[in-house]
Amino acid sequence: MKELIEPELDENSLVTLQKVTADNFSEICLLSHTLSEAQRNMVADNAYSMVEAQFSDCAWYRGIYADDVPVGFIMLHSGLDDDELEYNGIMLWRFMIAEPYQKLGFGREALVQVIHYLKRKGYPRLYNSCGEGEESPFEFYKKLGFVPTGAYMDDECELVLDITNWQEQEE
């Protein structure tokens, strides 16, 4: 497997979302190994996530790249695999940025791109959940406009973003 190399990237790097293929699968998987133990406890391994997606008709996932360097992973779920339940939004199922590339704005930019895409498609809400505590992304999501719903999914606080009325805030 390829070793993760830390090229010089900065907040001006171009962020893109790219399909995960046989050619880039390994490098997306390796990103999970850069996370601290606390962060690894808050997000599933990228390899596990991509395998899990193969068993859902509702999963969509991409590698997050900065200047063509893999820096993260995002996965959405567009509904329930059980047709008997109604789901009125999209779920941000998995989201991670490799530790060497955190705090450079890549995660925010990737999520902003997804929000704009969902808004154009007419989706009203984007749901998410996250753990609380050390190295929690809770404040990151709040800055983007997510608010707690008051519900919990397993041990994670459920958040929702009103896409219909969302306006991008400057960082």
mmCIF file of C-alpha atoms in Angstrom:
data_model
loop_
_atom_site.group_PDB
_atom_site.id
_atom_site.type_symbol
_atom_site.label_atom_id
_atom_site.label_comp_id
_atom_site.label_asym_id
_atom_site.label_seq_id
_atom_site.Cartn_x
_atom_site.Cartn_y
_atom_site.Cartn_z
ATOM 1 C CA MET A 1 0.000 0.000 0.000
ATOM 2 C CA LYS A 2 1.070 3.564 -0.609
ATOM 3 C CA GLU A 3 2.524 5.454 2.296
ATOM 4 C CA LEU A 4 0.794 8.677 3.262
ATOM 5 C CA ILE A 5 2.995 11.578 2.210
ATOM 6 C CA GLU A 6 2.330 15.004 3.613
ATOM 7 C CA PRO A 7 2.711 17.421 0.695
ATOM 8 C CA GLU A 8 2.614 21.114 1.308
ATOM 9 C CA LEU A 9 -0.996 22.158 1.153
ATOM 10 C CA ASP A 10 -2.541 25.310 2.510
ATOM 11 C CA GLU A 11 -5.915 27.017 2.782
ATOM 12 C CA ASN A 12 -5.616 28.132 -0.857
ATOM 13 C CA SER A 13 -5.502 24.553 -2.187
ATOM 14 C CA LEU A 14 -8.340 23.575 -4.520
ATOM 15 C CA VAL A 15 -10.776 21.208 -2.774
ATOM 16 C CA THR A 16 -12.633 18.660 -4.905
ATOM 17 C CA LEU A 17 -14.793 15.616 -4.280
ATOM 18 C CA GLN A 18 -13.694 12.614 -6.332
ATOM 19 C CA LYS A 19 -15.223 9.188 -6.856
ATOM 20 C CA VAL A 20 -13.479 6.377 -5.050
ATOM 21 C CA THR A 21 -12.194 3.850 -7.583
ATOM 22 C CA ALA A 22 -9.842 0.876 -7.620
ATOM 23 C CA ASP A 23 -7.043 3.374 -8.296
ATOM 24 C CA ASN A 24 -7.574 5.531 -5.188
ATOM 25 C CA PHE A 25 -9.322 3.135 -2.774
ATOM 26 C CA SER A 26 -6.142 2.349 -0.793
ATOM 27 C CA GLU A 27 -5.128 5.972 -0.320
ATOM 28 C CA ILE A 28 -8.600 6.857 0.966
ATOM 29 C CA CYS A 29 -8.456 3.874 3.352
ATOM 30 C CA LEU A 30 -5.049 4.948 4.704
ATOM 31 C CA LEU A 31 -6.387 8.345 5.767
ATOM 32 C CA SER A 32 -8.186 6.734 8.722
ATOM 33 C CA HIS A 33 -4.826 5.752 10.224
ATOM 34 C CA THR A 34 -3.810 9.404 10.638
ATOM 35 C CA LEU A 35 -6.520 10.190 13.207
ATOM 36 C CA SER A 36 -5.887 10.469 16.931
ATOM 37 C CA GLU A 37 -7.341 7.739 19.121
ATOM 38 C CA ALA A 38 -10.108 10.095 20.285
ATOM 39 C CA GLN A 39 -11.049 10.883 16.677
ATOM 40 C CA ARG A 40 -10.900 7.221 15.633
ATOM 41 C CA ASN A 41 -13.458 6.532 18.354
ATOM 42 C CA MET A 42 -15.828 9.062 16.753
ATOM 43 C CA VAL A 43 -15.799 7.947 13.108
ATOM 44 C CA ALA A 44 -15.772 4.573 11.416
ATOM 45 C CA ASP A 45 -12.742 3.513 9.431
ATOM 46 C CA ASN A 46 -12.971 4.586 5.774
ATOM 47 C CA ALA A 47 -12.531 1.012 4.523
ATOM 48 C CA TYR A 48 -15.384 -0.185 6.739
ATOM 49 C CA SER A 49 -17.546 2.724 5.552
ATOM 50 C CA MET A 50 -17.010 1.928 1.877
ATOM 51 C CA VAL A 51 -17.766 -1.751 2.428
ATOM 52 C CA GLU A 52 -20.890 -0.814 4.399
ATOM 53 C CA ALA A 53 -21.995 1.434 1.527
ATOM 54 C CA GLN A 54 -22.008 -1.559 -0.811
ATOM 55 C CA PHE A 55 -24.932 -2.987 1.171
ATOM 56 C CA SER A 56 -27.084 0.134 0.849
ATOM 57 C CA ASP A 57 -28.914 1.470 -2.175
ATOM 58 C CA CYS A 58 -28.941 4.873 -0.484
ATOM 59 C CA ALA A 59 -25.215 5.528 0.096
ATOM 60 C CA TRP A 60 -23.122 8.082 -1.814
ATOM 61 C CA TYR A 61 -19.440 8.626 -0.998
ATOM 62 C CA ARG A 62 -16.409 10.512 -2.274
ATOM 63 C CA GLY A 63 -12.787 11.109 -1.464
ATOM 64 C CA ILE A 64 -11.978 14.679 -0.487
ATOM 65 C CA TYR A 65 -8.937 16.031 -2.313
ATOM 66 C CA ALA A 66 -6.895 19.223 -2.015
ATOM 67 C CA ASP A 67 -4.801 19.938 -5.112
ATOM 68 C CA ASP A 68 -5.317 16.271 -6.106
ATOM 69 C CA VAL A 69 -3.954 15.014 -2.768
ATOM 70 C CA PRO A 70 -6.349 12.789 -0.777
ATOM 71 C CA VAL A 71 -7.197 14.546 2.490
ATOM 72 C CA GLY A 72 -10.551 13.120 3.592
ATOM 73 C CA PHE A 73 -13.687 11.097 3.046
ATOM 74 C CA ILE A 74 -17.394 11.938 2.995
ATOM 75 C CA MET A 75 -20.412 9.653 2.799
ATOM 76 C CA LEU A 76 -24.094 10.555 2.633
ATOM 77 C CA HIS A 77 -27.199 8.428 3.025
ATOM 78 C CA SER A 78 -30.232 9.541 1.026
ATOM 79 C CA GLY A 79 -32.937 7.693 2.901
ATOM 80 C CA LEU A 80 -33.775 4.529 4.677
ATOM 81 C CA ASP A 81 -33.143 1.157 3.152
ATOM 82 C CA ASP A 82 -36.459 0.155 4.750
ATOM 83 C CA ASP A 83 -39.163 1.537 2.439
ATOM 84 C CA GLU A 84 -41.804 1.622 5.177
ATOM 85 C CA LEU A 85 -40.305 4.640 6.932
ATOM 86 C CA GLU A 86 -40.293 8.186 5.597
ATOM 87 C CA TYR A 87 -37.076 10.189 5.704
ATOM 88 C CA ASN A 88 -37.205 13.907 4.969
ATOM 89 C CA GLY A 89 -33.585 14.756 4.346
ATOM 90 C CA ILE A 90 -30.090 13.515 3.711
ATOM 91 C CA MET A 91 -27.833 12.072 6.405
ATOM 92 C CA LEU A 92 -24.168 12.984 6.607
ATOM 93 C CA TRP A 93 -23.245 9.410 7.461
ATOM 94 C CA ARG A 94 -19.442 9.665 7.553
ATOM 95 C CA PHE A 95 -17.076 12.600 7.365
ATOM 96 C CA MET A 96 -13.384 12.810 8.145
ATOM 97 C CA ILE A 97 -10.299 14.836 7.335
ATOM 98 C CA ALA A 98 -6.878 13.253 7.844
ATOM 99 C CA GLU A 99 -5.078 14.695 10.852
ATOM 100 C CA PRO A 100 -2.219 16.342 8.893
ATOM 101 C CA TYR A 101 -4.787 18.327 6.896
ATOM 102 C CA GLN A 102 -7.156 19.418 9.651
ATOM 103 C CA LYS A 103 -7.671 23.108 10.380
ATOM 104 C CA LEU A 104 -6.816 24.111 6.794
ATOM 105 C CA GLY A 105 -10.456 24.576 5.733
ATOM 106 C CA PHE A 106 -10.653 21.450 3.560
ATOM 107 C CA GLY A 107 -13.452 19.834 5.561
ATOM 108 C CA ARG A 108 -15.465 23.015 5.636
ATOM 109 C CA GLU A 109 -15.039 23.557 1.891
ATOM 110 C CA ALA A 110 -15.998 19.955 1.090
ATOM 111 C CA LEU A 111 -19.114 20.196 3.232
ATOM 112 C CA VAL A 112 -20.043 23.584 1.730
ATOM 113 C CA GLN A 113 -19.800 22.022 -1.748
ATOM 114 C CA VAL A 114 -22.099 19.185 -0.654
ATOM 115 C CA ILE A 115 -24.582 21.617 0.914
ATOM 116 C CA HIS A 116 -24.708 23.702 -2.284
ATOM 117 C CA TYR A 117 -25.265 20.531 -4.326
ATOM 118 C CA LEU A 118 -28.069 19.347 -2.024
ATOM 119 C CA LYS A 119 -29.661 22.805 -2.096
ATOM 120 C CA ARG A 120 -29.683 22.794 -5.917
ATOM 121 C CA LYS A 121 -31.300 19.341 -5.826
ATOM 122 C CA GLY A 122 -34.043 20.633 -3.517
ATOM 123 C CA TYR A 123 -33.222 18.687 -0.360
ATOM 124 C CA PRO A 124 -34.620 20.556 2.660
ATOM 125 C CA ARG A 125 -32.363 19.253 5.432
ATOM 126 C CA LEU A 126 -29.013 17.647 6.118
ATOM 127 C CA TYR A 127 -28.861 15.516 9.246
ATOM 128 C CA ASN A 128 -25.771 14.480 11.136
ATOM 129 C CA SER A 129 -24.771 13.084 14.475
ATOM 130 C CA CYS A 130 -21.568 13.384 16.433
ATOM 131 C CA GLY A 131 -20.106 12.385 19.729
ATOM 132 C CA GLU A 132 -19.429 14.956 22.367
ATOM 133 C CA GLY A 133 -16.248 15.439 24.326
ATOM 134 C CA GLU A 134 -12.565 15.561 23.509
ATOM 135 C CA GLU A 135 -11.892 16.294 19.830
ATOM 136 C CA SER A 136 -15.600 16.303 18.984
ATOM 137 C CA PRO A 137 -16.539 18.050 15.719
ATOM 138 C CA PHE A 138 -19.661 19.524 17.383
ATOM 139 C CA GLU A 139 -18.434 23.153 17.246
ATOM 140 C CA PHE A 140 -17.288 22.717 13.634
ATOM 141 C CA TYR A 141 -20.824 21.684 12.651
ATOM 142 C CA LYS A 142 -22.407 24.505 14.687
ATOM 143 C CA LYS A 143 -20.292 27.080 12.809
ATOM 144 C CA LEU A 144 -21.724 25.731 9.546
ATOM 145 C CA GLY A 145 -25.277 26.188 10.817
ATOM 146 C CA PHE A 146 -26.141 22.751 12.201
ATOM 147 C CA VAL A 147 -28.316 22.812 15.318
ATOM 148 C CA PRO A 148 -29.064 20.021 17.790
ATOM 149 C CA THR A 149 -32.468 18.374 17.318
ATOM 150 C CA GLY A 150 -32.605 17.201 20.925
ATOM 151 C CA ALA A 151 -32.519 13.585 19.784
ATOM 152 C CA TYR A 152 -29.666 11.134 20.166
ATOM 153 C CA MET A 153 -28.608 8.386 17.777
ATOM 154 C CA ASP A 154 -26.891 5.735 19.856
ATOM 155 C CA ASP A 155 -24.626 7.923 22.025
ATOM 156 C CA GLU A 156 -24.346 10.737 19.497
ATOM 157 C CA CYS A 157 -26.133 14.083 19.459
ATOM 158 C CA GLU A 158 -28.310 14.451 16.342
ATOM 159 C CA LEU A 159 -27.846 17.703 14.413
ATOM 160 C CA VAL A 160 -29.752 19.175 11.495
ATOM 161 C CA LEU A 161 -28.969 21.863 8.940
ATOM 162 C CA ASP A 162 -31.868 23.701 7.298
ATOM 163 C CA ILE A 163 -30.582 23.629 3.717
ATOM 164 C CA THR A 164 -33.531 25.594 2.335
ATOM 165 C CA ASN A 165 -32.641 28.689 4.374
ATOM 166 C CA TRP A 166 -28.892 28.064 4.649
ATOM 167 C CA GLN A 167 -26.512 30.821 3.648
ATOM 168 C CA GLU A 168 -22.778 30.322 3.650
ATOM 169 C CA GLN A 169 -21.051 32.138 6.479
ATOM 170 C CA GLU A 170 -17.522 33.451 6.136
ATOM 171 C CA GLU A 171 -15.081 31.636 8.418
#
